[in-house]
Amino acid sequence: MNDMTPSREQREAALEGMGCKRKRVEDIRFTQGKGKYVDDIKMPGMLHGDFVRSPYAHAKVTKIDATEALKIPGVIAVLTAEDLKGVNLAWMPTLAGDVQMVLADGKVLYQNQEVAFVVAEDRYIADDAIQLIEVEYEELPVLVDPFKSMDPDAPVLRPDLEGKMEGAHGPRKHHNHIFNWSVGDEDATDKAFAEAEVTVKEMISYHRTHPSPLETCQCLASMDKVNGELTLYGTFQAPHVIRTVASLLSTIPEHKIHVIAPDVGGGFGNKVGAYPGYICSIVASIVTGQPVKWVEDRMENLSTTSFARDYHMTTEIAAKKDGTVTGLKVHVLGDHGGFDACADPSKWPAGFFNIVTGSYDFPVAHLSVDGVYTNKAPGGVAYRCSFRVTEAAYCIERGMDVLAQKLGMDPADLRLKNFIKPEQFPYNSALGWEYDSGDYHTAMHKAMDAIDYRGLREEQKAKQEAFKRGETREIMGIGVCFFTEIVGAGPSKNCDILGVAMFDSAEIRIHPTGSVISRMGSKSQGQGHETTWAQIIATEIGIPAADIMVEEGDTDTAPYGLGTYGSRSTPVAGAAIALAARKIRAKAQMIAAHMLEVSEFDLEWDIDGFQVKGNPEARKSMKEIAWAAYNAPPPGIEPGLEAVSYYDPPNMTYPFGAYFCVMDIDVDTGVAKTRRFYALDDCGTRINPMIIEGQVHGGLTEAFAIAMGQEISYDEMGNVMGASFMDFFLPTAVETPHWETDHTVTPSPHHPIGAKGVGESPNVGGVPAFSNAVNDAFGFLGSTHIQMPHDAWRVWQVAKNLGAHG
Amino acid sequence: MEQIPVTMTVNGKKVQRFVEPRTLLIHFLREDLNLTGPHIGCETSHCGACTVDMNGMSVKSCTLFAAQANNAELTTIEGMANADGTLSALQEGFRQMHGLQCGFCTPGMITRAHTLLQENPDPTEEEIRFGIAGNLCRCTGYQNIVKAIQYAAAKLNGRDYQEAAE
Ligand code: FES
Ligand code: FES
């Protein structure tokens, strides 16, 4: 014991609780190469699986002959759809209520679709075998343009659905139609448009892109036939859900399936769904009795696992001449590829796209979405966004700029005029969401001051004049974006995945010596949960974060949770932690009362223990209480100090932000240089400012890539045009702009610690800010909307078409 | 398939194995030597997750054969810590400056930065950005990686790290 009693500040600091820039505990292993990712795991007798894939985008598979391949020493088995039929696994359910082939069943629907699964003693032998497997194809007409999907003569992509007029989300209009989803008051919206002083209409496309985490999707399946137990390691964002799905599909009882997601090298939505590789590895392990590992390569990752976006949004806004918006109408055509495997909560075929009214007080709105099939890879995921929120934010933020241009108004002023006012919260949007809290004006003004917005506009005007006079070949754009996110899926009243309600969970166990283990239903893919969850617990129960270990991703030990995606960890799992910790504190209070021989109501909480009110000398620290919980609990109270919480949030949370991008564009080269990028985020209570800032940097870099060059495109034969890092743009340190971050704090009123989630905001807000900057630069030459991505070639073409090349 | 002998020094230790001539260096390191620090992110020389130092040069071990490293001196992330097991200035810099998130690019990034600082012990921000352009990171946005390397450079040059004024 020290003779110096630590001060309040010292005790507080020792906890490293919420609000502190605690250094990440994960980094100790990651910086030494001691992380454990799926591909690092080996099991005795482990085999390796790999796929034969289709070179065609649409073709009948008439013959698969593996005779020669099977002659290679070391090739153990080759699985085809016929083999999977024997175990009822030729098709699997998708997250969106559709079904998907695991291996080509009679035909293929997109290039690189899985046709056969080779199991061999090592990767090289599997590759050799793939070369020798003969597959005969009969080509079919290819459909790549979603706008032609519902043409009367469009090829039938899904014979299994032909004639079915009812889909998972209601009536289907055509053999390639998946669903129509509409919300809002159509009549009232039509009326607002009929009466409007001004209207604008624009087709705003959000191109197909891909999350491409640095680690691809992979798994290792091991079936223990003696005990009937399946162990599955994998790059899973939602390990418990994978266990449930695996049990439902395989009929192995759920308690005999152990799903483990070890360290995961980035997810960004890509690792939410279930892929044929997982199913085939499991089946192969059952068939061979040996562990089977499947590791996807980069080309497979980009061309076949879940894409993102591919939404084509016809956007109309009605307004008064003074800029007050009076109505919003959006029709979306969603290209879902060959199977509807989009990752959305069951009830929401287009996710939370109905946040499309954004930060603005639209009195009425109507939204309708049509999903269609094409010959492209399936599985639209919420790529660093909460279920189509990115598309919605892009749609409205571009739309507002188009309106501003038509009105001759400044885009920032137009936004300020239409913001939902602080006193309107909780705010019910015209498309059915209740926004929890917000103070948009303060955030916007802070951001505008920080970058000297008015000064930039003057500079821009001067530059435009100089350009017109032929004195410069450079133009300048200021991208304004104000977004509202909707995260924290979700309340069970709104959200479930395959029928499992989207709660989350935490278990906290305090050991006699006062050290803590906490197990979670969430699963970090780089977000730093081991660090931040411990900070919440430290603040709530007064034990230093350094004494708290956080474990995630093992379904044997963690309570059931829905995993990490859609910025749901802090809003849902973060709340579960706080509530579990509060249960512990409540029991600790009873124990402390017994120890101090007072009533528990005479005690008050003070940083790291309980003290008698008005008598700080009479106190018991949490560590002392923990010891007592195991050796001298109060009579009638069970020993031990632990708690579990399953948290079903009452509402979503609504983080928001004001982003500004200043860009200089050389019209002769099309090169757009980001001079400044300023991002102000309000995610409510901030748990670890360092980690928040890091998340913002990362999200902005992904947004930059999407807006400025990254695209999964197809030629008319359905060939993927860019499926390697050579042609799919991932920014390096050289192109990536410098990021400026800032914040305001508007806590969520319904969240136990007021936190809202931030990981996806920079992607949601970043893309419109970049795109608006490019659009803003060209606006004075007469263009209203330029489609993304804005790489130099496309920007050069825009300049040319606008006559800027002289 | 026929096997050939390879000999090399990896993280100061001499190793000798028989491999297929087509065995890639990254697979040799990860599968044969159990050095799972270097990662595979693309197998096409673009991402840098597999970067190791070979004879004082940064190489992408996914596009070299193990046989090409015959008789070479290799350092992987596993050989980066100080002799007493504490984190090196670079490893410390990445932690202090929050230069990583998922950690998948980190071993390659640190290994590359290590060689970069041998080539240029006191690089400017621009030189760092160019110097690590062969290493992709999907999580951090690079700004903090640059700071991490500046932190290490300062420390190795006997200075305190001062964040550049923005
Ligand atoms: S794995 Fe070697 S550069 Fe990407
Ligand atoms: S930290 Fe995830 S890829 Fe760099």
Short mmCIF file of C-alpha atoms in Angstrom, two decimals, chain A residues 274-672:
data_model
loop_
_atom_site.label_atom_id
_atom_site.label_comp_id
_atom_site.label_asym_id
_atom_site.label_seq_id
_atom_site.Cartn_x
_atom_site.Cartn_y
_atom_site.Cartn_z
CA ALA A 274 -22.82 -16.91 -45.99
CA TYR A 275 -20.85 -17.93 -49.07
CA PRO A 276 -20.62 -21.20 -51.00
CA GLY A 277 -17.06 -21.61 -49.69
CA TYR A 278 -18.37 -22.06 -46.16
CA ILE A 279 -20.99 -24.63 -47.13
CA CYS A 280 -18.62 -26.57 -49.37
CA SER A 281 -15.91 -26.69 -46.71
CA ILE A 282 -18.37 -28.05 -44.18
CA VAL A 283 -19.70 -30.66 -46.57
CA ALA A 284 -16.19 -31.60 -47.64
CA SER A 285 -15.14 -32.05 -44.04
CA ILE A 286 -18.18 -34.25 -43.40
CA VAL A 287 -17.42 -36.28 -46.52
CA THR A 288 -13.68 -36.70 -45.95
CA GLY A 289 -13.66 -36.72 -42.16
CA GLN A 290 -10.75 -34.28 -42.26
CA PRO A 291 -10.57 -30.53 -41.62
CA VAL A 292 -10.98 -28.49 -44.80
CA LYS A 293 -9.76 -24.95 -45.27
CA TRP A 294 -11.03 -22.59 -47.93
CA VAL A 295 -9.20 -19.35 -48.65
CA GLU A 296 -10.57 -17.03 -51.27
CA ASP A 297 -8.17 -15.20 -53.54
CA ARG A 298 -8.52 -11.52 -54.36
CA MET A 299 -10.07 -12.02 -57.77
CA GLU A 300 -12.69 -14.31 -56.29
CA ASN A 301 -13.34 -11.81 -53.55
CA LEU A 302 -13.89 -8.91 -55.89
CA SER A 303 -15.88 -10.77 -58.50
CA THR A 304 -18.10 -13.08 -56.45
CA THR A 305 -18.52 -12.11 -52.81
CA SER A 306 -20.95 -9.42 -51.90
CA PHE A 307 -20.81 -6.25 -53.93
CA ALA A 308 -22.22 -2.96 -52.66
CA ARG A 309 -24.59 -0.26 -53.97
CA ASP A 310 -25.69 -0.54 -57.63
CA TYR A 311 -28.70 1.68 -57.02
CA HIS A 312 -30.16 3.91 -59.70
CA MET A 313 -32.21 6.62 -58.06
CA THR A 314 -34.63 8.90 -59.88
CA THR A 315 -34.90 11.77 -57.47
CA GLU A 316 -37.43 14.58 -57.45
CA ILE A 317 -37.71 17.45 -55.01
CA ALA A 318 -40.53 19.99 -54.75
CA ALA A 319 -39.84 23.34 -53.12
CA LYS A 320 -40.88 26.94 -52.70
CA LYS A 321 -38.97 29.71 -54.42
CA ASP A 322 -37.37 30.66 -51.12
CA GLY A 323 -35.87 27.17 -50.92
CA THR A 324 -38.23 25.56 -48.41
CA VAL A 325 -38.63 21.94 -49.46
CA THR A 326 -42.20 20.67 -49.71
CA GLY A 327 -41.91 17.13 -51.02
CA LEU A 328 -39.55 14.32 -52.02
CA LYS A 329 -40.13 11.54 -54.49
CA VAL A 330 -37.57 8.82 -55.18
CA HIS A 331 -37.76 5.77 -57.39
CA VAL A 332 -34.91 3.30 -57.11
CA LEU A 333 -33.95 0.58 -59.52
CA GLY A 334 -31.76 -1.85 -57.58
CA ASP A 335 -29.48 -4.24 -59.46
CA HIS A 336 -29.22 -7.29 -57.21
CA GLY A 337 -27.36 -9.63 -59.53
CA GLY A 338 -28.16 -13.30 -60.02
CA PHE A 339 -29.63 -14.01 -56.59
CA ASP A 340 -31.14 -11.64 -54.08
CA ALA A 341 -28.56 -12.13 -51.37
CA CYS A 342 -28.58 -8.57 -50.11
CA ALA A 343 -27.85 -8.20 -46.43
CA ASP A 344 -30.78 -6.34 -44.95
CA PRO A 345 -33.01 -6.95 -41.96
CA SER A 346 -35.78 -9.32 -43.08
CA LYS A 347 -38.56 -6.73 -43.26
CA TRP A 348 -36.56 -4.22 -45.27
CA PRO A 349 -35.96 -5.31 -48.85
CA ALA A 350 -34.11 -2.04 -49.48
CA GLY A 351 -32.69 -1.67 -46.01
CA PHE A 352 -33.15 1.67 -44.34
CA PHE A 353 -33.17 3.51 -47.62
CA ASN A 354 -36.21 5.36 -46.32
CA ILE A 355 -33.84 7.59 -44.35
CA VAL A 356 -33.61 9.31 -47.74
CA THR A 357 -35.28 12.47 -46.42
CA GLY A 358 -31.92 13.01 -44.72
CA SER A 359 -31.49 15.90 -42.32
CA TYR A 360 -34.32 17.91 -43.81
CA ASP A 361 -37.84 18.57 -42.70
CA PHE A 362 -39.76 17.19 -45.67
CA PRO A 363 -43.47 17.40 -44.87
CA VAL A 364 -44.28 14.62 -47.33
CA ALA A 365 -42.29 12.01 -49.24
CA HIS A 366 -42.76 8.89 -51.28
CA LEU A 367 -40.24 6.21 -52.05
CA SER A 368 -40.48 3.14 -54.19
CA VAL A 369 -37.80 0.58 -54.92
CA ASP A 370 -37.77 -2.15 -57.56
CA GLY A 371 -35.19 -4.90 -57.25
CA VAL A 372 -34.23 -6.82 -60.39
CA TYR A 373 -32.04 -9.76 -61.36
CA THR A 374 -29.10 -9.45 -63.75
CA ASN A 375 -26.10 -11.62 -64.69
CA LYS A 376 -23.86 -10.21 -62.01
CA ALA A 377 -22.60 -11.39 -58.66
CA PRO A 378 -25.24 -11.43 -55.93
CA GLY A 379 -25.29 -10.09 -52.43
CA GLY A 380 -25.54 -6.35 -52.01
CA VAL A 381 -24.09 -5.61 -48.61
CA ALA A 382 -24.20 -2.66 -46.32
CA TYR A 383 -20.64 -1.67 -47.20
CA ARG A 384 -19.53 0.47 -44.30
CA CYS A 385 -23.04 1.74 -43.88
CA SER A 386 -26.20 0.68 -42.23
CA PHE A 387 -28.25 -1.08 -44.88
CA ARG A 388 -28.47 1.22 -47.91
CA VAL A 389 -28.09 4.40 -45.87
CA THR A 390 -25.07 5.36 -47.97
CA GLU A 391 -27.15 5.30 -51.12
CA ALA A 392 -29.90 7.29 -49.43
CA ALA A 393 -27.48 9.93 -48.16
CA TYR A 394 -25.89 10.25 -51.58
CA CYS A 395 -29.30 10.58 -53.21
CA ILE A 396 -30.55 13.38 -50.98
CA GLU A 397 -27.24 15.22 -50.73
CA ARG A 398 -26.87 15.30 -54.50
CA GLY A 399 -30.54 16.16 -54.83
CA MET A 400 -30.24 19.15 -52.50
CA ASP A 401 -27.34 20.48 -54.55
CA VAL A 402 -29.32 20.09 -57.75
CA LEU A 403 -32.14 22.06 -56.14
CA ALA A 404 -29.76 24.75 -54.87
CA GLN A 405 -28.39 25.17 -58.36
CA LYS A 406 -31.86 25.53 -59.85
CA LEU A 407 -32.82 28.11 -57.23
CA GLY A 408 -29.53 29.94 -57.56
CA MET A 409 -29.07 29.45 -53.83
CA ASP A 410 -25.96 28.57 -51.88
CA PRO A 411 -26.07 24.83 -51.07
CA ALA A 412 -25.08 25.39 -47.44
CA ASP A 413 -27.79 28.02 -47.00
CA LEU A 414 -30.36 25.72 -48.59
CA ARG A 415 -29.46 23.04 -46.07
CA LEU A 416 -29.55 25.44 -43.10
CA LYS A 417 -33.00 26.57 -44.19
CA ASN A 418 -34.41 23.06 -44.29
CA PHE A 419 -32.73 21.35 -41.35
CA ILE A 420 -34.87 19.67 -38.76
CA LYS A 421 -34.69 22.10 -35.83
CA PRO A 422 -33.28 21.06 -32.45
CA GLU A 423 -36.68 21.52 -30.80
CA GLN A 424 -38.31 19.12 -33.27
CA PHE A 425 -36.51 16.09 -31.81
CA PRO A 426 -37.57 13.37 -31.33
CA TYR A 427 -38.56 13.90 -34.93
CA ASN A 428 -40.87 11.72 -37.00
CA SER A 429 -39.78 11.66 -40.61
CA ALA A 430 -42.20 11.53 -43.50
CA LEU A 431 -40.92 8.05 -44.34
CA GLY A 432 -41.46 6.58 -40.93
CA TRP A 433 -38.41 6.89 -38.68
CA GLU A 434 -38.17 8.57 -35.31
CA TYR A 435 -34.89 10.51 -35.13
CA ASP A 436 -33.68 10.46 -31.53
CA SER A 437 -31.69 13.68 -31.20
CA GLY A 438 -29.80 16.22 -33.25
CA ASP A 439 -28.53 19.75 -33.40
CA TYR A 440 -27.77 20.24 -37.05
CA HIS A 441 -27.50 24.03 -37.14
CA THR A 442 -24.76 24.14 -34.53
CA ALA A 443 -22.76 21.49 -36.33
CA MET A 444 -23.16 23.16 -39.71
CA HIS A 445 -22.17 26.60 -38.45
CA LYS A 446 -19.16 25.21 -36.64
CA ALA A 447 -18.02 23.46 -39.81
CA MET A 448 -18.61 26.49 -42.03
CA ASP A 449 -16.59 28.69 -39.69
CA ALA A 450 -13.80 26.15 -39.41
CA ILE A 451 -13.18 26.11 -43.14
CA ASP A 452 -14.10 29.74 -43.80
CA TYR A 453 -16.88 28.70 -46.12
CA ARG A 454 -17.85 32.20 -47.27
CA GLY A 455 -14.23 33.01 -48.05
CA LEU A 456 -13.90 29.86 -50.13
CA ARG A 457 -17.00 30.77 -52.12
CA GLU A 458 -15.48 34.17 -52.94
CA GLU A 459 -12.26 32.53 -54.00
CA GLN A 460 -14.25 30.17 -56.18
CA LYS A 461 -16.10 33.01 -57.84
CA ALA A 462 -12.85 34.78 -58.63
CA LYS A 463 -11.41 31.57 -60.07
CA GLN A 464 -14.44 31.05 -62.27
CA GLU A 465 -14.06 34.53 -63.68
CA ALA A 466 -10.37 33.93 -64.29
CA PHE A 467 -11.24 30.64 -66.01
CA LYS A 468 -13.74 32.36 -68.27
CA ARG A 469 -11.13 34.94 -69.14
CA GLY A 470 -8.80 32.11 -70.07
CA GLU A 471 -6.29 32.94 -67.36
CA THR A 472 -6.37 29.52 -65.69
CA ARG A 473 -7.19 25.97 -66.66
CA GLU A 474 -8.09 25.04 -63.12
CA ILE A 475 -11.55 25.11 -61.61
CA MET A 476 -12.52 24.79 -57.99
CA GLY A 477 -15.31 22.88 -56.30
CA ILE A 478 -16.65 23.02 -52.77
CA GLY A 479 -18.50 19.89 -51.78
CA VAL A 480 -21.04 20.38 -49.04
CA CYS A 481 -22.61 17.43 -47.30
CA PHE A 482 -24.74 17.16 -44.22
CA PHE A 483 -25.85 13.65 -43.47
CA THR A 484 -27.93 11.86 -40.91
CA GLU A 485 -27.14 8.19 -40.37
CA ILE A 486 -29.48 5.60 -38.98
CA VAL A 487 -27.62 2.93 -37.08
CA GLY A 488 -27.97 0.52 -34.23
CA ALA A 489 -30.12 -2.12 -35.85
CA GLY A 490 -32.00 -2.79 -34.15
CA PRO A 491 -35.08 -2.86 -32.16
CA SER A 492 -36.73 -6.26 -32.42
CA LYS A 493 -39.96 -4.49 -33.38
CA ASN A 494 -38.23 -3.42 -36.64
CA CYS A 495 -35.34 -5.72 -37.23
CA ASP A 496 -34.50 -9.35 -37.51
CA ILE A 497 -32.19 -11.44 -39.64
CA LEU A 498 -33.71 -14.70 -40.82
CA GLY A 499 -36.13 -14.42 -37.94
CA VAL A 500 -33.53 -13.78 -35.23
CA ALA A 501 -34.24 -10.47 -33.52
CA MET A 502 -31.36 -8.01 -33.71
CA PHE A 503 -30.50 -7.56 -30.05
CA ASP A 504 -26.98 -7.80 -28.71
CA SER A 505 -25.38 -9.14 -25.61
CA ALA A 506 -22.64 -8.87 -23.02
CA GLU A 507 -21.50 -11.04 -20.18
CA ILE A 508 -19.22 -9.63 -17.52
CA ARG A 509 -17.59 -11.78 -14.89
CA ILE A 510 -15.51 -10.33 -12.08
CA HIS A 511 -12.98 -12.67 -10.53
CA PRO A 512 -12.24 -12.65 -6.77
CA THR A 513 -9.07 -10.59 -7.26
CA GLY A 514 -10.99 -7.95 -9.14
CA SER A 515 -9.86 -8.81 -12.62
CA VAL A 516 -12.56 -9.04 -15.23
CA ILE A 517 -13.46 -11.07 -18.27
CA SER A 518 -16.17 -9.86 -20.55
CA ARG A 519 -17.62 -11.81 -23.44
CA MET A 520 -19.61 -10.24 -26.19
CA GLY A 521 -22.05 -10.99 -28.97
CA SER A 522 -20.32 -8.40 -31.11
CA LYS A 523 -17.21 -9.13 -33.18
CA SER A 524 -14.47 -6.65 -33.97
CA GLN A 525 -12.96 -6.57 -37.44
CA GLY A 526 -10.54 -3.84 -36.50
CA GLN A 527 -12.80 -1.46 -34.61
CA GLY A 528 -10.85 -1.98 -31.40
CA HIS A 529 -13.58 -3.54 -29.25
CA GLU A 530 -11.09 -5.10 -26.85
CA THR A 531 -10.02 -1.59 -25.97
CA THR A 532 -13.27 0.36 -25.99
CA TRP A 533 -15.56 -2.21 -24.37
CA ALA A 534 -13.14 -2.34 -21.46
CA GLN A 535 -13.37 1.45 -21.22
CA ILE A 536 -17.15 1.33 -20.84
CA ILE A 537 -16.87 -1.35 -18.18
CA ALA A 538 -14.11 0.55 -16.39
CA THR A 539 -16.26 3.65 -16.08
CA GLU A 540 -19.34 1.70 -15.07
CA ILE A 541 -17.77 -0.56 -12.44
CA GLY A 542 -14.65 1.26 -11.39
CA ILE A 543 -12.10 -1.38 -12.30
CA PRO A 544 -9.17 -0.27 -14.46
CA ALA A 545 -9.53 -1.11 -18.13
CA ALA A 546 -6.12 -2.76 -17.94
CA ASP A 547 -7.64 -5.40 -15.64
CA ILE A 548 -10.47 -6.16 -18.03
CA MET A 549 -10.16 -8.66 -20.83
CA VAL A 550 -12.69 -8.61 -23.63
CA GLU A 551 -13.36 -11.72 -25.67
CA GLU A 552 -15.43 -11.96 -28.80
CA GLY A 553 -16.14 -14.32 -31.62
CA ASP A 554 -16.33 -17.72 -29.92
CA THR A 555 -19.90 -18.99 -29.85
CA ASP A 556 -19.02 -21.52 -27.15
CA THR A 557 -18.23 -18.81 -24.65
CA ALA A 558 -19.93 -15.63 -25.85
CA PRO A 559 -23.61 -14.98 -25.26
CA TYR A 560 -25.77 -14.98 -28.40
CA GLY A 561 -25.41 -11.74 -30.29
CA LEU A 562 -26.01 -10.52 -33.79
CA GLY A 563 -22.49 -9.39 -34.51
CA THR A 564 -20.82 -6.32 -35.88
CA TYR A 565 -21.93 -4.49 -39.00
CA GLY A 566 -24.07 -1.45 -39.74
CA SER A 567 -22.40 0.53 -36.94
CA ARG A 568 -24.47 -1.47 -34.51
CA SER A 569 -21.79 -2.40 -32.01
CA THR A 570 -21.75 0.74 -29.91
CA PRO A 571 -25.47 1.46 -30.11
CA VAL A 572 -26.50 -2.11 -29.29
CA ALA A 573 -23.62 -4.13 -27.81
CA GLY A 574 -22.21 -1.01 -26.11
CA ALA A 575 -25.55 -0.58 -24.36
CA ALA A 576 -25.62 -4.25 -23.37
CA ILE A 577 -22.22 -3.80 -21.73
CA ALA A 578 -23.31 -0.76 -19.77
CA LEU A 579 -26.43 -2.51 -18.56
CA ALA A 580 -24.61 -5.71 -17.59
CA ALA A 581 -22.10 -3.56 -15.71
CA ARG A 582 -24.92 -1.75 -13.93
CA LYS A 583 -26.38 -5.06 -12.79
CA ILE A 584 -23.01 -5.86 -11.27
CA ARG A 585 -22.81 -2.49 -9.63
CA ALA A 586 -26.24 -2.99 -8.11
CA LYS A 587 -25.13 -6.25 -6.54
CA ALA A 588 -21.83 -4.69 -5.50
CA GLN A 589 -23.78 -2.01 -3.69
CA MET A 590 -25.56 -4.64 -1.60
CA ILE A 591 -22.26 -6.31 -0.79
CA ALA A 592 -20.63 -3.00 0.12
CA ALA A 593 -23.56 -2.13 2.39
CA HIS A 594 -23.11 -5.44 4.18
CA MET A 595 -19.37 -4.84 4.52
CA LEU A 596 -19.84 -1.33 5.88
CA GLU A 597 -22.85 -2.32 7.97
CA VAL A 598 -25.08 0.36 6.56
CA SER A 599 -28.18 0.31 4.41
CA GLU A 600 -27.42 0.21 0.69
CA PHE A 601 -29.39 3.41 0.30
CA ASP A 602 -26.83 5.15 2.50
CA LEU A 603 -24.15 4.48 -0.11
CA GLU A 604 -23.12 6.49 -3.10
CA TRP A 605 -20.95 5.52 -6.06
CA ASP A 606 -17.61 7.26 -6.30
CA ILE A 607 -15.33 6.47 -9.25
CA ASP A 608 -14.10 3.04 -8.22
CA GLY A 609 -16.19 2.04 -5.22
CA PHE A 610 -19.00 2.84 -2.83
CA GLN A 611 -18.78 5.24 0.07
CA VAL A 612 -21.14 6.17 2.83
CA LYS A 613 -22.91 9.37 1.88
CA GLY A 614 -21.19 12.30 3.52
CA ASN A 615 -18.37 10.10 4.81
CA PRO A 616 -15.79 9.39 2.13
CA GLU A 617 -13.57 7.66 4.69
CA ALA A 618 -16.07 4.83 4.98
CA ARG A 619 -15.73 3.24 1.57
CA LYS A 620 -15.15 -0.05 -0.17
CA SER A 621 -13.39 -0.22 -3.48
CA MET A 622 -14.69 -2.41 -6.24
CA LYS A 623 -11.69 -4.69 -5.79
CA GLU A 624 -12.52 -5.20 -2.12
CA ILE A 625 -16.14 -5.80 -2.99
CA ALA A 626 -15.15 -8.38 -5.60
CA TRP A 627 -13.17 -10.33 -3.01
CA ALA A 628 -16.05 -10.18 -0.57
CA ALA A 629 -18.46 -11.37 -3.26
CA TYR A 630 -16.62 -14.67 -3.26
CA ASN A 631 -15.81 -15.15 0.42
CA ALA A 632 -18.36 -13.25 2.44
CA PRO A 633 -21.46 -12.33 0.50
CA PRO A 634 -24.35 -10.93 2.50
CA PRO A 635 -26.66 -13.61 3.90
CA GLY A 636 -29.22 -14.76 1.35
CA ILE A 637 -27.23 -13.44 -1.60
CA GLU A 638 -25.48 -15.83 -4.00
CA PRO A 639 -21.73 -15.61 -4.13
CA GLY A 640 -20.02 -14.35 -7.24
CA LEU A 641 -20.13 -11.15 -9.22
CA GLU A 642 -21.26 -11.48 -12.76
CA ALA A 643 -24.05 -10.44 -15.06
CA VAL A 644 -25.40 -10.93 -18.54
CA SER A 645 -27.42 -8.47 -20.52
CA TYR A 646 -29.33 -8.96 -23.74
CA TYR A 647 -30.16 -5.53 -25.01
CA ASP A 648 -33.03 -4.84 -27.33
CA PRO A 649 -32.76 -1.15 -28.17
CA PRO A 650 -35.95 0.92 -28.04
CA ASN A 651 -34.96 2.85 -31.17
CA MET A 652 -32.17 3.31 -33.66
CA THR A 653 -29.58 6.02 -33.11
CA TYR A 654 -29.03 8.89 -35.52
CA PRO A 655 -25.45 10.18 -35.71
CA PHE A 656 -24.93 13.09 -38.07
CA GLY A 657 -22.18 15.18 -39.52
CA ALA A 658 -21.15 18.15 -41.64
CA TYR A 659 -18.47 17.40 -44.24
CA PHE A 660 -16.75 19.80 -46.60
CA CYS A 661 -14.44 19.00 -49.46
CA VAL A 662 -12.42 21.61 -51.34
CA MET A 663 -11.14 20.43 -54.69
CA ASP A 664 -9.08 21.83 -57.53
CA ILE A 665 -9.63 20.28 -60.92
CA ASP A 666 -7.37 20.58 -63.93
CA VAL A 667 -9.80 20.54 -66.85
CA ASP A 668 -7.12 19.45 -69.32
CA THR A 669 -6.07 16.32 -67.42
CA GLY A 670 -9.22 15.63 -65.42
CA VAL A 671 -7.10 15.29 -62.31
CA ALA A 672 -9.03 16.36 -59.23
#
